[in-house]
Structure formats: structure tokens, C-alpha cells
Short mmCIF file of C-alpha atoms in Angstrom, two decimals:
data_model
loop_
_atom_site.label_atom_id
_atom_site.label_comp_id
_atom_site.label_asym_id
_atom_site.label_seq_id
_atom_site.Cartn_x
_atom_site.Cartn_y
_atom_site.Cartn_z
CA UNK A 1 -24.78 -82.86 -59.79
CA UNK A 2 -27.88 -84.82 -60.77
CA UNK A 3 -30.91 -83.60 -58.84
CA UNK A 4 -33.66 -86.05 -57.90
CA UNK A 5 -37.13 -84.78 -57.09
CA UNK A 6 -39.56 -87.15 -55.39
CA UNK A 7 -43.30 -86.78 -55.39
CA UNK A 8 -45.33 -86.65 -53.37
CA UNK A 9 -43.38 -85.50 -50.32
CA UNK A 10 -45.85 -87.41 -48.19
CA UNK A 11 -48.99 -89.44 -48.66
CA UNK A 12 -51.66 -91.00 -46.53
CA UNK A 13 -52.79 -94.50 -47.38
CA UNK A 14 -54.53 -97.50 -45.92
CA UNK A 15 -53.54 -101.14 -45.64
CA UNK A 16 -54.22 -102.84 -48.95
CA UNK A 17 -53.86 -99.67 -51.05
CA UNK A 18 -51.70 -99.50 -54.15
CA UNK A 19 -49.07 -96.81 -53.63
CA UNK A 20 -46.90 -95.14 -56.26
CA UNK A 21 -43.93 -92.87 -55.59
CA UNK A 22 -42.20 -90.98 -58.37
CA UNK A 23 -38.59 -89.84 -58.65
CA UNK A 24 -37.71 -87.42 -61.44
CA UNK A 25 -34.08 -86.82 -62.40
CA UNK A 26 -32.60 -83.59 -63.74
CA UNK A 27 -31.11 -85.56 -66.62
CA UNK A 28 -31.53 -89.00 -68.17
CA UNK A 29 -30.27 -91.70 -65.83
CA UNK A 30 -31.79 -94.75 -67.55
CA UNK A 31 -31.94 -97.58 -65.00
CA UNK A 32 -29.24 -96.17 -62.71
CA UNK A 33 -31.70 -95.71 -59.88
CA UNK A 34 -32.12 -97.40 -56.51
CA UNK A 35 -34.87 -97.28 -53.87
CA UNK A 36 -34.49 -97.48 -50.09
CA UNK A 37 -36.92 -97.72 -47.20
CA UNK A 38 -36.18 -96.08 -43.86
CA UNK A 39 -38.15 -96.58 -40.67
CA UNK A 40 -37.84 -94.22 -37.68
CA UNK A 41 -34.53 -94.58 -35.88
CA UNK A 42 -33.27 -97.18 -38.33
CA UNK A 43 -30.79 -97.27 -41.18
CA UNK A 44 -32.04 -97.23 -44.76
CA UNK A 45 -32.75 -100.60 -46.32
CA UNK A 46 -32.25 -101.40 -49.99
CA UNK A 47 -35.45 -102.38 -51.81
CA UNK A 48 -34.77 -102.01 -55.53
CA UNK A 49 -31.54 -101.60 -57.52
CA UNK A 50 -30.83 -100.96 -61.19
CA UNK A 51 -34.27 -99.48 -61.63
CA UNK A 52 -36.32 -102.66 -61.28
CA UNK A 53 -34.29 -105.45 -59.66
CA UNK A 54 -35.72 -106.61 -56.35
CA UNK A 55 -33.16 -106.99 -53.57
CA UNK A 56 -33.05 -110.48 -52.07
CA UNK A 57 -35.54 -110.87 -49.24
CA UNK A 58 -37.69 -107.88 -50.23
CA UNK A 59 -41.39 -108.78 -50.68
CA UNK A 60 -42.71 -109.03 -54.24
CA UNK A 61 -45.30 -106.33 -53.60
CA UNK A 62 -42.46 -103.83 -54.17
CA UNK A 63 -41.56 -103.06 -57.77
CA UNK A 64 -39.66 -100.39 -59.69
CA UNK A 65 -39.93 -99.06 -63.22
CA UNK A 66 -38.18 -96.49 -65.42
CA UNK A 67 -39.53 -94.23 -68.14
CA UNK A 68 -37.11 -91.63 -69.46
CA UNK A 69 -36.13 -89.38 -66.58
CA UNK A 70 -38.99 -90.61 -64.39
CA UNK A 71 -38.65 -93.58 -62.06
CA UNK A 72 -41.43 -95.16 -60.06
CA UNK A 73 -41.64 -97.29 -56.94
CA UNK A 74 -44.90 -99.17 -56.56
CA UNK A 75 -46.21 -101.04 -53.54
CA UNK A 76 -49.00 -103.20 -54.88
CA UNK A 77 -50.80 -103.80 -51.58
CA UNK A 78 -49.62 -101.71 -48.65
CA UNK A 79 -48.91 -103.63 -45.45
CA UNK A 80 -48.65 -102.25 -41.90
CA UNK A 81 -44.86 -102.67 -41.92
CA UNK A 82 -44.55 -100.54 -45.08
CA UNK A 83 -45.28 -97.26 -43.35
CA UNK A 84 -41.91 -95.54 -43.63
CA UNK A 85 -39.93 -92.99 -45.62
CA UNK A 86 -38.77 -93.98 -49.10
CA UNK A 87 -35.73 -92.51 -50.86
CA UNK A 88 -34.53 -92.83 -54.43
CA UNK A 89 -30.81 -92.61 -55.27
CA UNK A 90 -29.05 -92.28 -58.60
CA UNK A 91 -25.87 -94.15 -59.49
CA UNK A 92 -25.48 -92.75 -62.99
CA UNK A 93 -22.95 -90.00 -62.22
CA UNK A 94 -20.89 -89.18 -59.15
CA UNK A 95 -21.56 -87.72 -56.71
CA UNK A 96 -24.31 -90.21 -55.93
CA UNK A 97 -27.38 -88.21 -54.92
CA UNK A 98 -30.66 -88.99 -53.18
CA UNK A 99 -34.18 -87.72 -53.48
CA UNK A 100 -35.60 -85.79 -50.54
CA UNK A 101 -37.79 -88.70 -49.43
CA UNK A 102 -41.47 -89.61 -49.45
CA UNK A 103 -43.20 -90.34 -46.16
CA UNK A 104 -45.91 -92.98 -46.37
CA UNK A 105 -48.27 -92.73 -43.41
CA UNK A 106 -51.71 -93.79 -42.38
CA UNK B 1 -24.42 -112.52 -42.50
CA UNK B 2 -22.76 -109.32 -43.60
CA UNK B 3 -22.67 -106.59 -41.02
CA UNK B 4 -21.17 -103.16 -40.53
CA UNK B 5 -21.00 -101.36 -37.19
CA UNK B 6 -20.08 -97.71 -36.73
CA UNK B 7 -18.57 -96.05 -33.69
CA UNK B 8 -16.91 -92.81 -32.67
CA UNK B 9 -19.73 -90.32 -32.84
CA UNK B 10 -19.68 -87.60 -30.19
CA UNK B 11 -20.37 -83.97 -29.34
CA UNK B 12 -17.58 -81.76 -30.63
CA UNK B 13 -17.04 -78.02 -30.81
CA UNK B 14 -16.94 -76.16 -34.11
CA UNK B 15 -13.47 -76.42 -35.61
CA UNK B 16 -12.80 -79.65 -33.79
CA UNK B 17 -11.92 -83.11 -35.03
CA UNK B 18 -13.38 -86.58 -34.73
CA UNK B 19 -12.60 -90.01 -36.17
CA UNK B 20 -15.35 -92.46 -37.00
CA UNK B 21 -14.78 -96.18 -37.39
CA UNK B 22 -16.79 -98.89 -39.09
CA UNK B 23 -16.09 -102.55 -38.38
CA UNK B 24 -17.19 -104.95 -41.09
CA UNK B 25 -17.84 -108.67 -40.96
CA UNK B 26 -19.48 -111.44 -42.95
CA UNK B 27 -18.04 -110.53 -46.37
CA UNK B 28 -14.71 -110.09 -48.15
CA UNK B 29 -13.98 -106.55 -47.02
CA UNK B 30 -11.15 -105.73 -49.42
CA UNK B 31 -13.29 -106.63 -52.43
CA UNK B 32 -15.79 -103.84 -51.85
CA UNK B 33 -15.91 -100.09 -52.10
CA UNK B 34 -17.04 -98.70 -48.75
CA UNK B 35 -18.86 -95.43 -48.19
CA UNK B 36 -20.04 -92.92 -45.63
CA UNK B 37 -23.53 -91.46 -45.97
CA UNK B 38 -24.92 -88.91 -43.53
CA UNK B 39 -28.35 -87.72 -42.50
CA UNK B 40 -28.89 -84.42 -40.72
CA UNK B 41 -31.66 -84.48 -38.08
CA UNK B 42 -35.02 -84.79 -39.78
CA UNK B 43 -33.45 -84.45 -43.23
CA UNK B 44 -32.58 -86.59 -46.22
CA UNK B 45 -29.54 -88.66 -47.09
CA UNK B 46 -26.24 -87.25 -48.36
CA UNK B 47 -23.37 -89.31 -49.75
CA UNK B 48 -20.16 -88.11 -48.09
CA UNK B 49 -17.23 -90.22 -49.24
CA UNK B 50 -16.18 -93.54 -50.77
CA UNK B 51 -13.01 -95.61 -50.93
CA UNK B 52 -12.41 -98.47 -53.33
CA UNK B 53 -11.41 -101.85 -52.00
CA UNK B 54 -8.51 -102.63 -54.26
CA UNK B 55 -6.44 -99.53 -54.97
CA UNK B 56 -8.06 -97.45 -52.22
CA UNK B 57 -9.01 -94.62 -54.55
CA UNK B 58 -10.97 -92.01 -52.61
CA UNK B 59 -13.93 -89.81 -53.53
CA UNK B 60 -15.51 -86.93 -51.62
CA UNK B 61 -18.58 -84.74 -51.71
CA UNK B 62 -17.74 -81.09 -52.35
CA UNK B 63 -19.16 -80.21 -48.92
CA UNK B 64 -16.42 -82.16 -47.10
CA UNK B 65 -13.50 -82.25 -49.53
CA UNK B 66 -10.35 -80.91 -47.87
CA UNK B 67 -11.75 -81.41 -44.34
CA UNK B 68 -12.63 -85.12 -44.20
CA UNK B 69 -10.34 -88.06 -44.99
CA UNK B 70 -11.60 -91.57 -45.67
CA UNK B 71 -9.32 -94.55 -45.19
CA UNK B 72 -9.45 -98.28 -44.57
CA UNK B 73 -7.41 -101.01 -42.96
CA UNK B 74 -8.15 -104.19 -44.87
CA UNK B 75 -6.18 -106.26 -42.34
CA UNK B 76 -8.67 -105.18 -39.67
CA UNK B 77 -11.79 -105.05 -41.89
CA UNK B 78 -12.29 -101.50 -40.72
CA UNK B 79 -13.28 -98.27 -42.45
CA UNK B 80 -12.49 -94.82 -41.04
CA UNK B 81 -13.56 -91.23 -41.51
CA UNK B 82 -11.27 -88.54 -40.10
CA UNK B 83 -13.25 -85.33 -39.77
CA UNK B 84 -11.37 -82.07 -39.24
CA UNK B 85 -12.56 -78.49 -39.22
CA UNK B 86 -16.04 -79.58 -38.18
CA UNK B 87 -18.93 -77.20 -38.72
CA UNK B 88 -22.44 -77.03 -37.32
CA UNK B 89 -23.77 -78.21 -40.68
CA UNK B 90 -21.82 -81.47 -40.29
CA UNK B 91 -24.18 -82.46 -37.47
CA UNK B 92 -25.76 -85.70 -38.60
CA UNK B 93 -26.02 -89.42 -38.18
CA UNK B 94 -23.16 -90.96 -40.14
CA UNK B 95 -23.83 -94.32 -41.74
CA UNK B 96 -21.24 -96.72 -43.04
CA UNK B 97 -22.44 -98.60 -46.12
CA UNK B 98 -21.13 -101.28 -48.44
CA UNK B 99 -21.31 -100.46 -52.12
CA UNK B 100 -22.30 -103.42 -54.25
CA UNK B 101 -22.22 -103.69 -58.03
CA UNK B 102 -24.46 -105.37 -60.58
CA UNK B 103 -23.19 -106.02 -64.07
CA UNK B 104 -25.64 -106.21 -66.97
CA UNK B 105 -24.04 -106.45 -70.41
CA UNK B 106 -21.79 -103.38 -70.61
CA UNK B 107 -23.48 -101.49 -67.77
CA UNK B 108 -22.40 -101.46 -64.14
CA UNK B 109 -24.92 -100.48 -61.50
CA UNK B 110 -23.93 -99.42 -57.99
CA UNK B 111 -26.02 -99.53 -54.84
CA UNK B 112 -25.69 -99.59 -51.05
CA UNK B 113 -26.74 -103.04 -49.91
CA UNK B 114 -25.62 -103.11 -46.29
CA UNK B 115 -25.82 -100.25 -43.78
CA UNK B 116 -24.75 -99.85 -40.19
CA UNK B 117 -27.02 -98.49 -37.49
CA UNK B 118 -25.29 -95.10 -37.65
CA UNK B 119 -23.32 -92.97 -35.23
CA UNK B 120 -24.35 -89.45 -34.22
CA UNK B 121 -21.99 -86.53 -34.67
CA UNK B 122 -23.07 -83.26 -33.06
CA UNK B 123 -21.09 -80.11 -33.72
CA UNK B 124 -22.00 -77.43 -31.24
CA UNK B 125 -20.43 -75.07 -28.72
#
């Protein structure tokens, strides 16, 4: 199975900060990588698919990029509603696997 | 608006059985692969099982293969997960999710674009 390692596991940030979360795969997955946001007690919500495509309705401050086995989610200017846990997920090879999550908190 | 809604979660003893359901609306159900993804308390996400919309091909995680059975009734727009031989480590919130695809040249990308609110399964004596 493809292992995904997210870093950091958690981070503290302030409103307006630029935040970057990294997801490293155990093998090359190219752009076969998605990002989800999960708030407490809620289901995950799709943010980015195919590495860098923004899901409809997701604010433009969210962006994704790929470089080799490393994928990055960037929030250009953190907003109060962005405090949540973020997961990456690979769709390169079944079984689909997720990263362990990154908690973004104040 | 597309929507999926799970039901059937409960407290069950180890070795017991449970059937989860997921009612879908707002999209052409039989055109989409549907999936179950679970999340143990305070933990990350784990894909459990998928079933294609057309030929109903099924896929399972190693952790549940042989114990869980995924199925669907396209006439009722409903997805199911029959869980037998339940173990304590199956305790989790079970989410139903729609798998969408994005085609770019010769590549097909898969992602979960619609999730239910989840249903809690607790396996304990």
C-alpha cells in the first residue's frame, strides 16, 4: 500500500497567515492526490483534487501543488473558518490511502 | 443538490453483525462508484470498501475482506454495508461517500466529492 506522511502533525497559526501542509508519498504518485478539510463532528469536505484542481465552491485561498513524491496544500491567508484538520489522500493505486492528518489551530 | 445519508450504526457485541445503509439523492446513483470510509475515534480516515455503479464490482480493504460485504440497490438509490464478525477495532464512524472521476488526457483521477454525516458503530461487550 502507498503510505502518505503529512507534516507537520499540527501547527499554530493566526488569521491572515500563509499556511503550508506537506504530504509525502512512499512512491511517486504524480498528481493523484486529493486534499480534504474536516471540522470537529463533521464529515470531510473535498478541497483539492488531481493535485491542484480546486473543487467548486472552495475559496481561492486554497491551492495544491505537486513536486515528485511531495504534495503541498497552501492556504494563502488563513481565515477563522479554516481552523480544522486537513487530510491528503492518494488515488494512484488501490487501496486508496489517507495521510494521518494535520491539525491547524490558533 | 447531491446528498448521501447514512443510517444503521449501533452498539454491537464482538462477533456480532450490523448492516449500514446509505440513501443517496440529487445525482444519478447508478452512474457512480460508491464507497465506505471509516474513522476510529480521534483517528484518521480509512477507506473500507467500494462498489462500481455499472457492473457492481466490489473492492475491500484487507482489514475487512471476508467479513464485510458491500452492495447496492440502484432501484432504491441505496448503498449497504453488511458487517459480520465485528471486532473492537471496527469501532468507528462510517461515512458513505460518492467517488467522482476527472479525466485529463489519458489519466483518470478519483476523489470523494460528497460525504454523509456518518453513522457510529461501536463494538464492545
